[in-house]
Amino acid sequence: MLTAPELGEYIDQRLTRTAFRLERLDHYDVDSDGVDYERFLRGEPDPTLERKQPWLDHLRRERESGILRHRVHLLRTPLTDYLRYECEWGYVFNAAAGENIGILNLTEHPEPDDIPDHDFWLIDDQFPVRMHYDIDGRFLGAKPAEPKALPRYQRARDILTASAEPFGTWWDRHRDEWREHRAA
């Protein structure tokens, strides 16, 4: 099982063209959030850009070099506080930096058939990695999938990419989920 730093190295060593990520959880308890989630819950206006800016710069450099980073998040509305945080303080900034983000709202659409029941990465269309989290969304590790599983992950990526709504369009349609509207 790969640790978070090992997963980062695994991806960096293989990524030359595309990185696809499926997210299924309503909450992730990850160190990369820093204290921003707590700040979001307190109503502070913006994420800590000193912490976030290096990642945004990385996304821009990847995009400029021709690397496509994209993800689809399967979720339901109304959003959890964490998903609202992820959208407002994560996806809005990441999308502006060049990441393609799709949302498949399972409240509005049925889940497509034959989609893995777990988060995963698919790097350069040939290296699938299954993500493992505990019930509280804490990262437990990641494991590269067996080569025979590759077609299933490729199909899932294709189905999810075709089925998901672009984040910006979805987010604009769901202004009632924006923190400023929820607090009013």
CSV table of C-alpha atoms in Angstrom, one decimal:
chain,number,residue,atom,x,y,z
A,1,MET,CA,0.0,0.0,0.0
A,2,LEU,CA,1.4,3.4,-1.0
A,3,THR,CA,1.5,6.2,1.6
A,4,ALA,CA,0.5,9.8,0.6
A,5,PRO,CA,4.1,10.8,-0.3
A,6,GLU,CA,4.7,7.5,-2.1
A,7,LEU,CA,1.5,8.0,-4.1
A,8,GLY,CA,2.7,11.5,-5.1
A,9,GLU,CA,6.0,10.0,-6.3
A,10,TYR,CA,4.2,7.2,-8.1
A,11,ILE,CA,2.0,9.7,-10.0
A,12,ASP,CA,4.9,12.1,-10.7
A,13,GLN,CA,7.0,9.3,-12.2
A,14,ARG,CA,4.3,8.2,-14.6
A,15,LEU,CA,2.4,11.4,-15.4
A,16,THR,CA,3.1,12.7,-18.9
A,17,ARG,CA,-0.3,13.4,-20.4
A,18,THR,CA,-3.4,12.9,-18.2
A,19,ALA,CA,-4.4,12.3,-14.6
A,20,PHE,CA,-8.0,11.4,-13.9
A,21,ARG,CA,-9.5,11.2,-10.4
A,22,LEU,CA,-12.8,9.8,-9.3
A,23,GLU,CA,-14.0,11.1,-5.9
A,24,ARG,CA,-17.0,9.5,-4.2
A,25,LEU,CA,-16.8,10.6,-0.5
A,26,ASP,CA,-18.8,13.4,1.2
A,27,HIS,CA,-15.8,14.2,3.4
A,28,TYR,CA,-12.1,13.9,3.2
A,29,ASP,CA,-9.9,14.2,6.3
A,30,VAL,CA,-6.6,15.1,4.7
A,31,ASP,CA,-3.6,17.1,5.8
A,32,SER,CA,-3.5,19.1,2.6
A,33,ASP,CA,-6.6,21.0,3.9
A,34,GLY,CA,-4.5,22.5,6.6
A,35,VAL,CA,-6.8,24.6,8.9
A,36,ASP,CA,-8.8,25.9,5.9
A,37,TYR,CA,-11.8,23.7,6.5
A,38,GLU,CA,-12.0,25.0,10.1
A,39,ARG,CA,-11.6,28.6,8.8
A,40,PHE,CA,-14.4,27.9,6.2
A,41,LEU,CA,-16.7,26.7,8.9
A,42,ARG,CA,-16.0,29.9,10.9
A,43,GLY,CA,-17.1,32.0,7.9
A,44,GLU,CA,-13.7,33.4,7.0
A,45,PRO,CA,-13.7,34.8,3.4
A,46,ASP,CA,-10.9,33.0,1.6
A,47,PRO,CA,-8.5,30.0,1.8
A,48,THR,CA,-5.0,30.4,3.0
A,49,LEU,CA,-3.4,31.3,-0.4
A,50,GLU,CA,0.2,30.9,1.0
A,51,ARG,CA,-0.7,27.2,1.4
A,52,LYS,CA,-2.8,26.9,-1.7
A,53,GLN,CA,-0.8,28.9,-4.2
A,54,PRO,CA,2.0,26.4,-4.8
A,55,TRP,CA,-0.6,23.8,-5.8
A,56,LEU,CA,-2.4,26.3,-8.1
A,57,ASP,CA,0.9,27.2,-9.7
A,58,HIS,CA,1.6,23.5,-10.2
A,59,LEU,CA,-1.7,23.0,-12.0
A,60,ARG,CA,-1.0,26.0,-14.3
A,61,ARG,CA,2.4,24.6,-15.2
A,62,GLU,CA,1.0,21.2,-15.9
A,63,ARG,CA,-1.7,22.7,-18.1
A,64,GLU,CA,0.8,24.9,-20.0
A,65,SER,CA,2.9,21.9,-20.6
A,66,GLY,CA,0.0,20.0,-22.1
A,67,ILE,CA,-0.9,17.8,-19.1
A,68,LEU,CA,-4.6,17.4,-18.6
A,69,ARG,CA,-5.7,16.9,-15.0
A,70,HIS,CA,-9.3,16.1,-14.6
A,71,ARG,CA,-11.7,14.7,-12.0
A,72,VAL,CA,-15.3,13.8,-11.5
A,73,HIS,CA,-17.0,13.9,-8.1
A,74,LEU,CA,-20.1,11.8,-7.5
A,75,LEU,CA,-22.2,13.6,-4.9
A,76,ARG,CA,-25.7,14.4,-3.7
A,77,THR,CA,-27.4,17.6,-2.8
A,78,PRO,CA,-27.9,19.2,-0.3
A,79,LEU,CA,-24.1,19.3,0.1
A,80,THR,CA,-22.3,18.5,3.3
A,81,ASP,CA,-20.3,21.3,4.8
A,82,TYR,CA,-17.2,19.6,3.6
A,83,LEU,CA,-18.4,19.3,0.0
A,84,ARG,CA,-19.4,23.0,0.1
A,85,TYR,CA,-15.9,23.8,1.3
A,86,GLU,CA,-14.4,21.6,-1.4
A,87,CYS,CA,-16.4,23.4,-4.1
A,88,GLU,CA,-15.9,26.9,-2.9
A,89,TRP,CA,-12.3,26.8,-1.6
A,90,GLY,CA,-11.0,23.9,-3.8
A,91,TYR,CA,-12.7,23.4,-7.1
A,92,VAL,CA,-13.3,27.1,-7.9
A,93,PHE,CA,-9.6,27.8,-7.5
A,94,ASN,CA,-8.4,24.6,-9.1
A,95,ALA,CA,-10.7,25.1,-12.2
A,96,ALA,CA,-9.4,28.6,-12.6
A,97,ALA,CA,-5.8,27.1,-12.6
A,98,GLY,CA,-6.6,24.7,-15.4
A,99,GLU,CA,-8.1,21.5,-13.8
A,100,ASN,CA,-11.1,20.1,-15.5
A,101,ILE,CA,-13.7,19.2,-12.9
A,102,GLY,CA,-17.0,17.4,-13.4
A,103,ILE,CA,-19.8,16.9,-11.1
A,104,LEU,CA,-22.3,14.0,-11.3
A,105,ASN,CA,-25.1,14.9,-8.9
A,106,LEU,CA,-26.7,11.6,-8.0
A,107,THR,CA,-29.7,13.5,-6.6
A,108,GLU,CA,-30.4,14.6,-10.2
A,109,HIS,CA,-29.1,11.6,-12.2
A,110,PRO,CA,-28.7,7.9,-11.6
A,111,GLU,CA,-25.2,6.5,-11.1
A,112,PRO,CA,-23.9,4.9,-14.3
A,113,ASP,CA,-23.5,1.2,-14.3
A,114,ASP,CA,-20.1,-0.5,-13.8
A,115,ILE,CA,-18.5,2.4,-11.9
A,116,PRO,CA,-16.0,1.3,-9.2
A,117,ASP,CA,-17.4,1.7,-5.7
A,118,HIS,CA,-14.1,3.4,-4.6
A,119,ASP,CA,-12.0,6.5,-5.4
A,120,PHE,CA,-9.3,6.0,-7.9
A,121,TRP,CA,-6.7,7.7,-10.1
A,122,LEU,CA,-6.0,6.8,-13.7
A,123,ILE,CA,-2.6,8.1,-14.8
A,124,ASP,CA,-1.8,8.4,-18.5
A,125,ASP,CA,-4.6,6.1,-19.3
A,126,GLN,CA,-2.6,3.1,-18.2
A,127,PHE,CA,-1.9,3.2,-14.5
A,128,PRO,CA,-5.0,2.8,-12.3
A,129,VAL,CA,-4.6,3.3,-8.5
A,130,ARG,CA,-7.3,2.4,-6.0
A,131,MET,CA,-7.6,4.8,-3.1
A,132,HIS,CA,-8.4,3.6,0.4
A,133,TYR,CA,-10.1,5.7,3.0
A,134,ASP,CA,-11.6,4.9,6.4
A,135,ILE,CA,-15.3,5.7,7.3
A,136,ASP,CA,-14.2,9.2,8.4
A,137,GLY,CA,-12.5,10.0,5.1
A,138,ARG,CA,-9.0,9.6,6.4
A,139,PHE,CA,-6.5,8.3,3.7
A,140,LEU,CA,-5.3,4.8,4.5
A,141,GLY,CA,-3.2,4.3,1.4
A,142,ALA,CA,-3.3,3.6,-2.3
A,143,LYS,CA,-2.7,0.5,-4.3
A,144,PRO,CA,-1.9,0.2,-8.0
A,145,ALA,CA,-4.5,-2.0,-9.6
A,146,GLU,CA,-3.7,-5.2,-11.4
A,147,PRO,CA,-3.1,-4.8,-15.2
A,148,LYS,CA,-6.2,-6.9,-16.0
A,149,ALA,CA,-8.4,-4.2,-14.2
A,150,LEU,CA,-7.2,-1.5,-16.5
A,151,PRO,CA,-10.1,-1.7,-19.1
A,152,ARG,CA,-12.7,-1.3,-16.3
A,153,TYR,CA,-11.0,1.9,-15.0
A,154,GLN,CA,-10.7,3.3,-18.5
A,155,ARG,CA,-14.4,2.6,-19.2
A,156,ALA,CA,-15.4,4.1,-15.9
A,157,ARG,CA,-13.3,7.3,-16.7
A,158,ASP,CA,-14.9,7.5,-20.1
A,159,ILE,CA,-18.5,7.1,-18.8
A,160,LEU,CA,-17.9,9.5,-15.9
A,161,THR,CA,-16.3,12.1,-18.1
A,162,ALA,CA,-19.2,11.9,-20.6
A,163,SER,CA,-21.9,11.9,-17.8
A,164,ALA,CA,-20.6,14.7,-15.6
A,165,GLU,CA,-21.6,18.3,-15.8
A,166,PRO,CA,-18.7,20.8,-15.9
A,167,PHE,CA,-18.1,22.1,-12.4
A,168,GLY,CA,-18.6,25.8,-13.3
A,169,THR,CA,-22.0,25.2,-15.0
A,170,TRP,CA,-23.1,22.9,-12.1
A,171,TRP,CA,-22.0,25.3,-9.4
A,172,ASP,CA,-23.7,28.3,-11.1
A,173,ARG,CA,-27.0,26.2,-11.2
A,174,HIS,CA,-26.6,25.4,-7.5
A,175,ARG,CA,-26.2,28.9,-5.9
A,176,ASP,CA,-28.4,27.7,-3.1
A,177,GLU,CA,-25.4,25.6,-2.0
A,178,TRP,CA,-23.1,28.6,-1.8
A,179,ARG,CA,-22.1,29.4,1.8
A,180,GLU,CA,-23.3,33.0,1.5
A,181,HIS,CA,-26.8,31.8,0.5
A,182,ARG,CA,-26.9,29.0,3.2
A,183,ALA,CA,-26.0,31.5,6.0
A,184,ALA,CA,-28.7,34.0,4.9
